[in-house]
Amino acid sequence: MLVQANCELSGQTIQDAGLRHLPGLFLIETVRNGDIIPVVSPQTVIQSGDRLVFAGAVDSVVELRRIRGLAVASDQVFKLEGRTHERRLFEAVISAESPVTGLNIRESRFRHRYSAVILSIARNGQRLTGKIGDIMLQAGDTLLLEAQKGFLFKFRNSRDFLLISRLENSSNVRHNRAPRAIAIMVLMVMLRNKHETTSRY
């Protein structure tokens, strides 16, 4: 995950940011200016531009995407078409008939072909490491994808995938709407209190 300039975690320690005890996830390292910093001390201070590397359950990524200013650390994600808040996370299993089988991700032109970005790959139950663009895709690989919400409908009958499922509640939070929502809630409470006060007299 990439710590952007507006990230609410920037300047906080790992512990203060609540990243030490995430359900289903473990922060294994931080990449800063190209250098890998093993996350040992909970007092490590998070900085803008840091890339936070997590290991754990795929479903837990949903919670990370809800943090303001924390984005998936993939250059390809920023090239996806469409609005960010309309994207979802999906898991897809590659079939033997898929045209991307036997190609590395860069050669497969996966983003152009499916309008989706591969965030991680699991093979035989193990997450693959290394530069993701150089990984050779194989039948049976499970891909964690970010794509527009219509991805499932578009490719659910495709022979390219054995299975596609959407992660629940995986939409990006529209933080720019939060102040407005809070203001509306406060106004509703004020009007309700005013009504109750008036009713007493």
Short mmCIF file of N, CA and C in Angstrom, two decimals, residues 21-183:
data_model
loop_
_atom_site.label_atom_id
_atom_site.label_comp_id
_atom_site.label_asym_id
_atom_site.label_seq_id
_atom_site.Cartn_x
_atom_site.Cartn_y
_atom_site.Cartn_z
N HIS A 21 -1.85 -4.57 14.89
CA HIS A 21 -2.80 -5.62 15.26
C HIS A 21 -4.01 -5.60 14.35
N LEU A 22 -3.75 -5.58 13.05
CA LEU A 22 -4.85 -5.63 12.09
C LEU A 22 -5.38 -7.06 11.99
N PRO A 23 -6.69 -7.24 12.01
CA PRO A 23 -7.25 -8.59 11.89
C PRO A 23 -6.96 -9.18 10.51
N GLY A 24 -6.25 -10.31 10.51
CA GLY A 24 -5.97 -11.01 9.26
C GLY A 24 -4.81 -10.48 8.46
N LEU A 25 -4.12 -9.45 8.95
CA LEU A 25 -2.99 -8.86 8.22
C LEU A 25 -1.80 -8.64 9.14
N PHE A 26 -0.60 -8.71 8.54
CA PHE A 26 0.62 -8.43 9.30
C PHE A 26 1.53 -7.57 8.44
N LEU A 27 1.96 -6.45 8.98
CA LEU A 27 2.86 -5.54 8.26
C LEU A 27 4.28 -6.11 8.34
N ILE A 28 4.80 -6.56 7.21
CA ILE A 28 6.09 -7.26 7.23
C ILE A 28 7.28 -6.35 6.92
N GLU A 29 7.05 -5.28 6.17
CA GLU A 29 8.17 -4.38 5.88
C GLU A 29 7.67 -3.07 5.29
N THR A 30 8.55 -2.08 5.28
CA THR A 30 8.27 -0.79 4.67
C THR A 30 9.35 -0.50 3.63
N VAL A 31 8.95 -0.04 2.47
CA VAL A 31 9.90 0.35 1.43
C VAL A 31 9.91 1.87 1.36
N ARG A 32 11.09 2.46 1.62
CA ARG A 32 11.22 3.92 1.65
C ARG A 32 12.39 4.35 0.78
N ASN A 33 12.10 5.14 -0.25
CA ASN A 33 13.13 5.60 -1.19
C ASN A 33 13.94 4.44 -1.76
N GLY A 34 13.26 3.33 -2.02
CA GLY A 34 13.91 2.17 -2.62
C GLY A 34 14.59 1.25 -1.62
N ASP A 35 14.68 1.66 -0.35
CA ASP A 35 15.30 0.83 0.68
C ASP A 35 14.24 0.08 1.48
N ILE A 36 14.51 -1.20 1.75
CA ILE A 36 13.58 -2.02 2.52
C ILE A 36 13.89 -1.89 4.01
N ILE A 37 12.86 -1.49 4.77
CA ILE A 37 13.00 -1.35 6.23
C ILE A 37 12.15 -2.43 6.89
N PRO A 38 12.79 -3.46 7.45
CA PRO A 38 12.00 -4.48 8.16
C PRO A 38 11.23 -3.84 9.30
N VAL A 39 9.94 -4.10 9.37
CA VAL A 39 9.12 -3.50 10.42
C VAL A 39 9.29 -4.31 11.70
N VAL A 40 10.19 -3.86 12.55
CA VAL A 40 10.45 -4.54 13.81
C VAL A 40 9.89 -3.72 14.95
N SER A 41 10.21 -2.43 14.96
CA SER A 41 9.79 -1.57 16.05
C SER A 41 8.43 -0.95 15.78
N PRO A 42 7.53 -1.00 16.76
CA PRO A 42 6.23 -0.33 16.60
C PRO A 42 6.36 1.18 16.59
N GLN A 43 7.58 1.68 16.88
CA GLN A 43 7.80 3.12 16.90
C GLN A 43 8.27 3.67 15.55
N THR A 44 8.35 2.82 14.54
CA THR A 44 8.70 3.28 13.20
C THR A 44 7.67 4.32 12.75
N VAL A 45 8.14 5.48 12.29
CA VAL A 45 7.25 6.57 11.88
C VAL A 45 6.93 6.44 10.40
N ILE A 46 5.66 6.50 10.08
CA ILE A 46 5.19 6.39 8.69
C ILE A 46 5.39 7.73 7.99
N GLN A 47 5.94 7.68 6.77
CA GLN A 47 6.18 8.89 6.00
C GLN A 47 5.46 8.83 4.66
N SER A 48 5.15 10.01 4.14
CA SER A 48 4.55 10.09 2.81
C SER A 48 5.50 9.48 1.79
N GLY A 49 4.97 8.66 0.91
CA GLY A 49 5.79 7.99 -0.10
C GLY A 49 6.20 6.59 0.30
N ASP A 50 6.01 6.22 1.56
CA ASP A 50 6.31 4.86 2.01
C ASP A 50 5.41 3.86 1.30
N ARG A 51 5.96 2.67 1.07
CA ARG A 51 5.14 1.56 0.57
C ARG A 51 5.11 0.51 1.68
N LEU A 52 3.92 0.24 2.16
CA LEU A 52 3.73 -0.69 3.27
C LEU A 52 3.37 -2.06 2.70
N VAL A 53 4.15 -3.07 3.08
CA VAL A 53 3.97 -4.42 2.55
C VAL A 53 3.31 -5.28 3.62
N PHE A 54 2.13 -5.81 3.28
CA PHE A 54 1.37 -6.64 4.22
C PHE A 54 1.31 -8.08 3.74
N ALA A 55 1.15 -8.98 4.69
CA ALA A 55 0.89 -10.38 4.38
C ALA A 55 -0.33 -10.80 5.18
N GLY A 56 -1.12 -11.69 4.58
CA GLY A 56 -2.30 -12.15 5.31
C GLY A 56 -3.49 -12.40 4.41
N ALA A 57 -4.68 -12.33 5.00
CA ALA A 57 -5.92 -12.66 4.29
C ALA A 57 -6.27 -11.60 3.26
N VAL A 58 -6.68 -12.05 2.09
CA VAL A 58 -7.04 -11.14 0.99
C VAL A 58 -8.19 -10.24 1.40
N ASP A 59 -9.18 -10.79 2.08
CA ASP A 59 -10.36 -10.01 2.45
C ASP A 59 -10.00 -8.79 3.30
N SER A 60 -8.91 -8.88 4.03
CA SER A 60 -8.53 -7.79 4.94
C SER A 60 -8.02 -6.56 4.20
N VAL A 61 -7.66 -6.71 2.93
CA VAL A 61 -7.20 -5.58 2.12
C VAL A 61 -8.31 -4.54 2.02
N VAL A 62 -9.54 -4.99 2.07
CA VAL A 62 -10.69 -4.09 1.98
C VAL A 62 -10.60 -3.01 3.04
N GLU A 63 -10.23 -3.37 4.25
CA GLU A 63 -10.15 -2.40 5.34
C GLU A 63 -9.04 -1.38 5.10
N LEU A 64 -7.92 -1.81 4.54
CA LEU A 64 -6.82 -0.89 4.26
C LEU A 64 -7.23 0.17 3.26
N ARG A 65 -8.03 -0.22 2.27
CA ARG A 65 -8.44 0.71 1.22
C ARG A 65 -9.40 1.78 1.75
N ARG A 66 -9.89 1.60 2.95
CA ARG A 66 -10.80 2.57 3.53
C ARG A 66 -10.07 3.70 4.26
N ILE A 67 -8.76 3.57 4.42
CA ILE A 67 -7.98 4.60 5.11
C ILE A 67 -7.67 5.73 4.13
N ARG A 68 -8.00 6.94 4.54
CA ARG A 68 -7.80 8.11 3.67
C ARG A 68 -6.32 8.26 3.31
N GLY A 69 -6.02 8.36 2.01
CA GLY A 69 -4.67 8.60 1.55
C GLY A 69 -3.80 7.37 1.45
N LEU A 70 -4.39 6.18 1.68
CA LEU A 70 -3.65 4.92 1.55
C LEU A 70 -4.18 4.22 0.30
N ALA A 71 -3.29 4.03 -0.68
CA ALA A 71 -3.71 3.48 -1.97
C ALA A 71 -2.91 2.24 -2.30
N VAL A 72 -3.48 1.41 -3.16
CA VAL A 72 -2.77 0.22 -3.62
C VAL A 72 -1.49 0.66 -4.33
N ALA A 73 -0.36 0.10 -3.93
CA ALA A 73 0.94 0.54 -4.45
C ALA A 73 1.25 -0.15 -5.77
N SER A 74 0.49 0.17 -6.79
CA SER A 74 0.74 -0.36 -8.12
C SER A 74 0.57 0.77 -9.12
N ASP A 75 1.59 1.03 -9.91
CA ASP A 75 1.50 2.09 -10.90
C ASP A 75 0.35 1.83 -11.88
N GLN A 76 0.05 0.56 -12.14
CA GLN A 76 -1.00 0.22 -13.07
C GLN A 76 -2.37 0.62 -12.56
N VAL A 77 -2.55 0.61 -11.23
CA VAL A 77 -3.84 0.98 -10.66
C VAL A 77 -4.20 2.41 -11.04
N PHE A 78 -3.21 3.30 -11.05
CA PHE A 78 -3.47 4.69 -11.36
C PHE A 78 -3.78 4.90 -12.84
N LYS A 79 -3.54 3.87 -13.67
CA LYS A 79 -3.82 3.95 -15.09
C LYS A 79 -5.20 3.38 -15.44
N LEU A 80 -5.87 2.81 -14.46
CA LEU A 80 -7.20 2.26 -14.71
C LEU A 80 -8.17 3.37 -15.08
N GLU A 81 -9.05 3.08 -16.03
CA GLU A 81 -10.06 4.04 -16.41
C GLU A 81 -11.21 4.01 -15.41
N GLY A 82 -11.97 5.09 -15.36
CA GLY A 82 -13.13 5.14 -14.48
C GLY A 82 -12.81 5.73 -13.13
N ARG A 83 -13.85 6.04 -12.41
CA ARG A 83 -13.71 6.67 -11.10
C ARG A 83 -13.25 5.66 -10.05
N THR A 84 -12.41 6.14 -9.15
CA THR A 84 -11.83 5.26 -8.13
C THR A 84 -12.90 4.64 -7.25
N HIS A 85 -13.92 5.42 -6.86
CA HIS A 85 -14.92 4.90 -5.92
C HIS A 85 -15.83 3.86 -6.56
N GLU A 86 -15.75 3.71 -7.89
CA GLU A 86 -16.57 2.70 -8.56
C GLU A 86 -15.81 1.39 -8.78
N ARG A 87 -14.59 1.32 -8.28
CA ARG A 87 -13.80 0.09 -8.43
C ARG A 87 -14.08 -0.88 -7.29
N ARG A 88 -13.83 -2.15 -7.58
CA ARG A 88 -14.03 -3.20 -6.60
C ARG A 88 -12.84 -4.15 -6.64
N LEU A 89 -12.73 -5.00 -5.63
CA LEU A 89 -11.72 -6.04 -5.62
C LEU A 89 -12.37 -7.37 -5.99
N PHE A 90 -11.66 -8.14 -6.80
CA PHE A 90 -12.16 -9.43 -7.25
C PHE A 90 -11.06 -10.49 -7.10
N GLU A 91 -11.49 -11.73 -6.96
CA GLU A 91 -10.58 -12.87 -7.07
C GLU A 91 -10.97 -13.64 -8.32
N ALA A 92 -9.99 -13.98 -9.13
CA ALA A 92 -10.24 -14.71 -10.37
C ALA A 92 -9.22 -15.83 -10.52
N VAL A 93 -9.68 -16.98 -10.96
CA VAL A 93 -8.80 -18.13 -11.17
C VAL A 93 -8.62 -18.34 -12.67
N ILE A 94 -7.37 -18.35 -13.12
CA ILE A 94 -7.06 -18.47 -14.54
C ILE A 94 -7.33 -19.90 -15.03
N SER A 95 -7.95 -20.00 -16.20
CA SER A 95 -8.21 -21.31 -16.79
C SER A 95 -7.08 -21.70 -17.73
N ALA A 96 -7.04 -22.98 -18.09
CA ALA A 96 -6.02 -23.47 -19.03
C ALA A 96 -6.23 -22.90 -20.43
N GLU A 97 -7.46 -22.46 -20.73
CA GLU A 97 -7.77 -21.92 -22.04
C GLU A 97 -7.50 -20.43 -22.16
N SER A 98 -7.13 -19.82 -21.05
CA SER A 98 -6.92 -18.37 -21.06
C SER A 98 -5.74 -17.99 -21.95
N PRO A 99 -5.88 -16.94 -22.76
CA PRO A 99 -4.79 -16.51 -23.62
C PRO A 99 -3.60 -15.94 -22.86
N VAL A 100 -3.76 -15.67 -21.56
CA VAL A 100 -2.64 -15.12 -20.78
C VAL A 100 -1.80 -16.22 -20.13
N THR A 101 -2.29 -17.46 -20.19
CA THR A 101 -1.53 -18.58 -19.62
C THR A 101 -0.21 -18.76 -20.36
N GLY A 102 0.87 -18.85 -19.61
CA GLY A 102 2.19 -19.01 -20.21
C GLY A 102 2.90 -17.70 -20.52
N LEU A 103 2.24 -16.59 -20.26
CA LEU A 103 2.85 -15.28 -20.48
C LEU A 103 3.10 -14.60 -19.14
N ASN A 104 4.11 -13.74 -19.11
CA ASN A 104 4.24 -12.95 -17.88
C ASN A 104 3.23 -11.80 -17.96
N ILE A 105 3.00 -11.16 -16.85
CA ILE A 105 1.93 -10.17 -16.78
C ILE A 105 2.16 -9.01 -17.75
N ARG A 106 3.40 -8.63 -17.89
CA ARG A 106 3.70 -7.53 -18.81
C ARG A 106 3.37 -7.91 -20.25
N GLU A 107 3.76 -9.11 -20.65
CA GLU A 107 3.50 -9.58 -22.01
C GLU A 107 2.00 -9.79 -22.26
N SER A 108 1.29 -10.17 -21.24
CA SER A 108 -0.13 -10.50 -21.40
C SER A 108 -0.99 -9.26 -21.64
N ARG A 109 -0.45 -8.07 -21.32
CA ARG A 109 -1.22 -6.83 -21.43
C ARG A 109 -2.55 -6.97 -20.70
N PHE A 110 -2.47 -7.49 -19.50
CA PHE A 110 -3.66 -7.84 -18.73
C PHE A 110 -4.57 -6.64 -18.51
N ARG A 111 -3.99 -5.50 -18.16
CA ARG A 111 -4.82 -4.32 -17.89
C ARG A 111 -5.60 -3.89 -19.12
N HIS A 112 -4.96 -3.93 -20.28
CA HIS A 112 -5.64 -3.53 -21.52
C HIS A 112 -6.68 -4.57 -21.94
N ARG A 113 -6.37 -5.82 -21.70
CA ARG A 113 -7.26 -6.90 -22.13
C ARG A 113 -8.54 -6.97 -21.30
N TYR A 114 -8.39 -6.77 -19.96
CA TYR A 114 -9.52 -6.97 -19.07
C TYR A 114 -9.94 -5.71 -18.30
N SER A 115 -9.25 -4.61 -18.53
CA SER A 115 -9.51 -3.38 -17.77
C SER A 115 -9.45 -3.65 -16.26
N ALA A 116 -8.45 -4.40 -15.89
CA ALA A 116 -8.26 -4.78 -14.48
C ALA A 116 -6.77 -4.84 -14.18
N VAL A 117 -6.42 -4.62 -12.93
CA VAL A 117 -5.02 -4.65 -12.50
C VAL A 117 -4.82 -5.78 -11.51
N ILE A 118 -3.76 -6.54 -11.71
CA ILE A 118 -3.42 -7.63 -10.80
C ILE A 118 -2.65 -7.06 -9.61
N LEU A 119 -3.20 -7.25 -8.42
CA LEU A 119 -2.55 -6.75 -7.20
C LEU A 119 -1.65 -7.80 -6.57
N SER A 120 -2.06 -9.06 -6.65
CA SER A 120 -1.24 -10.15 -6.13
C SER A 120 -1.67 -11.46 -6.79
N ILE A 121 -0.78 -12.47 -6.69
CA ILE A 121 -1.04 -13.77 -7.29
C ILE A 121 -0.74 -14.86 -6.27
N ALA A 122 -1.64 -15.83 -6.16
CA ALA A 122 -1.42 -16.99 -5.29
C ALA A 122 -1.39 -18.24 -6.16
N ARG A 123 -0.44 -19.13 -5.84
CA ARG A 123 -0.29 -20.39 -6.59
C ARG A 123 -0.13 -21.52 -5.58
N ASN A 124 -0.98 -22.50 -5.69
CA ASN A 124 -0.97 -23.63 -4.74
C ASN A 124 -1.07 -23.14 -3.29
N GLY A 125 -1.87 -22.10 -3.11
CA GLY A 125 -2.11 -21.59 -1.76
C GLY A 125 -1.05 -20.66 -1.22
N GLN A 126 0.00 -20.37 -2.01
CA GLN A 126 1.08 -19.50 -1.57
C GLN A 126 1.13 -18.23 -2.42
N ARG A 127 1.28 -17.08 -1.74
CA ARG A 127 1.40 -15.82 -2.47
C ARG A 127 2.76 -15.73 -3.14
N LEU A 128 2.77 -15.38 -4.42
CA LEU A 128 4.03 -15.26 -5.16
C LEU A 128 4.65 -13.90 -4.88
N THR A 129 5.97 -13.89 -4.75
CA THR A 129 6.70 -12.66 -4.50
C THR A 129 7.54 -12.31 -5.72
N GLY A 130 8.17 -11.15 -5.67
CA GLY A 130 8.98 -10.70 -6.79
C GLY A 130 8.26 -9.62 -7.57
N LYS A 131 8.91 -9.12 -8.61
CA LYS A 131 8.33 -8.08 -9.45
C LYS A 131 7.14 -8.64 -10.19
N ILE A 132 5.97 -8.10 -9.92
CA ILE A 132 4.74 -8.71 -10.41
C ILE A 132 4.66 -8.76 -11.93
N GLY A 133 5.24 -7.79 -12.60
CA GLY A 133 5.19 -7.78 -14.06
C GLY A 133 5.97 -8.90 -14.71
N ASP A 134 6.90 -9.51 -13.97
CA ASP A 134 7.74 -10.58 -14.52
C ASP A 134 7.21 -11.98 -14.20
N ILE A 135 6.13 -12.06 -13.41
CA ILE A 135 5.60 -13.37 -13.02
C ILE A 135 4.88 -14.02 -14.20
N MET A 136 5.23 -15.28 -14.47
CA MET A 136 4.60 -16.05 -15.54
C MET A 136 3.28 -16.62 -15.03
N LEU A 137 2.20 -16.32 -15.73
CA LEU A 137 0.89 -16.78 -15.32
C LEU A 137 0.67 -18.24 -15.69
N GLN A 138 0.04 -18.98 -14.80
CA GLN A 138 -0.26 -20.39 -15.03
C GLN A 138 -1.72 -20.68 -14.76
N ALA A 139 -2.23 -21.73 -15.39
CA ALA A 139 -3.60 -22.16 -15.14
C ALA A 139 -3.73 -22.52 -13.66
N GLY A 140 -4.80 -22.08 -13.05
CA GLY A 140 -5.02 -22.35 -11.63
C GLY A 140 -4.54 -21.24 -10.72
N ASP A 141 -3.79 -20.27 -11.25
CA ASP A 141 -3.36 -19.13 -10.43
C ASP A 141 -4.58 -18.34 -9.97
N THR A 142 -4.56 -17.93 -8.71
CA THR A 142 -5.63 -17.09 -8.18
C THR A 142 -5.14 -15.64 -8.14
N LEU A 143 -5.85 -14.77 -8.82
CA LEU A 143 -5.45 -13.37 -8.94
C LEU A 143 -6.34 -12.49 -8.06
N LEU A 144 -5.71 -11.56 -7.36
CA LEU A 144 -6.45 -10.51 -6.68
C LEU A 144 -6.45 -9.31 -7.62
N LEU A 145 -7.63 -8.89 -8.03
CA LEU A 145 -7.76 -7.85 -9.06
C LEU A 145 -8.47 -6.62 -8.52
N GLU A 146 -8.12 -5.47 -9.09
CA GLU A 146 -8.91 -4.26 -8.90
C GLU A 146 -9.46 -3.88 -10.26
N ALA A 147 -10.77 -3.69 -10.32
CA ALA A 147 -11.42 -3.39 -11.60
C ALA A 147 -12.72 -2.64 -11.35
N GLN A 148 -13.32 -2.16 -12.43
CA GLN A 148 -14.62 -1.51 -12.31
C GLN A 148 -15.67 -2.53 -11.87
N LYS A 149 -16.73 -2.06 -11.25
CA LYS A 149 -17.71 -2.96 -10.64
C LYS A 149 -18.42 -3.86 -11.64
N GLY A 150 -18.35 -3.53 -12.94
CA GLY A 150 -18.98 -4.37 -13.95
C GLY A 150 -18.12 -5.53 -14.42
N PHE A 151 -16.94 -5.68 -13.84
CA PHE A 151 -16.01 -6.73 -14.28
C PHE A 151 -16.62 -8.13 -14.17
N LEU A 152 -17.27 -8.40 -13.06
CA LEU A 152 -17.85 -9.73 -12.84
C LEU A 152 -18.91 -10.05 -13.88
N PHE A 153 -19.80 -9.11 -14.13
CA PHE A 153 -20.87 -9.32 -15.12
C PHE A 153 -20.28 -9.53 -16.52
N LYS A 154 -19.23 -8.79 -16.83
CA LYS A 154 -18.64 -8.84 -18.17
C LYS A 154 -17.91 -10.15 -18.45
N PHE A 155 -17.22 -10.69 -17.43
CA PHE A 155 -16.35 -11.85 -17.67
C PHE A 155 -16.78 -13.13 -16.95
N ARG A 156 -17.94 -13.13 -16.32
CA ARG A 156 -18.33 -14.32 -15.54
C ARG A 156 -18.54 -15.56 -16.41
N ASN A 157 -18.85 -15.37 -17.68
CA ASN A 157 -19.04 -16.51 -18.58
C ASN A 157 -17.85 -16.72 -19.52
N SER A 158 -16.77 -15.99 -19.27
CA SER A 158 -15.59 -16.09 -20.11
C SER A 158 -14.83 -17.39 -19.82
N ARG A 159 -14.32 -18.00 -20.86
CA ARG A 159 -13.50 -19.20 -20.70
C ARG A 159 -12.10 -18.87 -20.19
N ASP A 160 -11.80 -17.60 -20.09
CA ASP A 160 -10.47 -17.19 -19.60
C ASP A 160 -10.31 -17.46 -18.10
N PHE A 161 -11.44 -17.55 -17.40
CA PHE A 161 -11.40 -17.73 -15.94
C PHE A 161 -12.27 -18.90 -15.52
N LEU A 162 -11.76 -19.67 -14.58
CA LEU A 162 -12.54 -20.77 -14.02
C LEU A 162 -13.58 -20.25 -13.03
N LEU A 163 -13.21 -19.18 -12.36
CA LEU A 163 -14.08 -18.64 -11.31
C LEU A 163 -13.75 -17.17 -11.09
N ILE A 164 -14.78 -16.37 -10.88
CA ILE A 164 -14.61 -14.97 -10.52
C ILE A 164 -15.54 -14.67 -9.35
N SER A 165 -15.01 -14.05 -8.31
CA SER A 165 -15.85 -13.65 -7.18
C SER A 165 -15.45 -12.26 -6.73
N ARG A 166 -16.43 -11.51 -6.27
CA ARG A 166 -16.17 -10.16 -5.79
C ARG A 166 -16.01 -10.16 -4.28
N LEU A 167 -15.04 -9.43 -3.78
CA LEU A 167 -14.87 -9.30 -2.34
C LEU A 167 -15.93 -8.34 -1.82
N GLU A 168 -16.62 -8.75 -0.79
CA GLU A 168 -17.69 -7.93 -0.24
C GLU A 168 -17.15 -6.63 0.34
N ASN A 169 -17.94 -5.57 0.18
CA ASN A 169 -17.62 -4.25 0.76
C ASN A 169 -16.24 -3.75 0.33
N SER A 170 -15.89 -4.00 -0.95
CA SER A 170 -14.54 -3.65 -1.40
C SER A 170 -14.48 -2.35 -2.17
N SER A 171 -15.53 -1.56 -2.12
CA SER A 171 -15.51 -0.28 -2.82
C SER A 171 -14.64 0.70 -2.07
N ASN A 172 -14.03 1.63 -2.81
CA ASN A 172 -13.24 2.68 -2.18
C ASN A 172 -14.18 3.67 -1.51
N VAL A 173 -13.84 4.09 -0.32
CA VAL A 173 -14.65 5.08 0.39
C VAL A 173 -14.47 6.45 -0.26
N ARG A 174 -15.57 7.17 -0.45
CA ARG A 174 -15.48 8.53 -1.00
C ARG A 174 -15.31 9.49 0.17
N HIS A 175 -14.04 9.72 0.54
CA HIS A 175 -13.75 10.54 1.72
C HIS A 175 -14.23 11.97 1.55
N ASN A 176 -14.31 12.44 0.29
CA ASN A 176 -14.72 13.82 0.07
C ASN A 176 -16.18 14.03 0.45
N ARG A 177 -16.94 12.94 0.61
CA ARG A 177 -18.34 13.06 0.99
C ARG A 177 -18.53 12.99 2.50
N ALA A 178 -17.47 12.60 3.21
CA ALA A 178 -17.61 12.41 4.65
C ALA A 178 -18.03 13.68 5.39
N PRO A 179 -17.36 14.86 5.17
CA PRO A 179 -17.78 16.07 5.88
C PRO A 179 -19.24 16.41 5.61
N ARG A 180 -19.68 16.22 4.37
CA ARG A 180 -21.06 16.52 4.01
C ARG A 180 -22.01 15.60 4.77
N ALA A 181 -21.68 14.32 4.83
CA ALA A 181 -22.53 13.36 5.53
C ALA A 181 -22.63 13.69 7.01
N ILE A 182 -21.48 14.07 7.61
CA ILE A 182 -21.47 14.43 9.03
C ILE A 182 -22.31 15.67 9.27
N ALA A 183 -22.20 16.66 8.37
CA ALA A 183 -22.97 17.89 8.51
C ALA A 183 -24.46 17.61 8.45
#
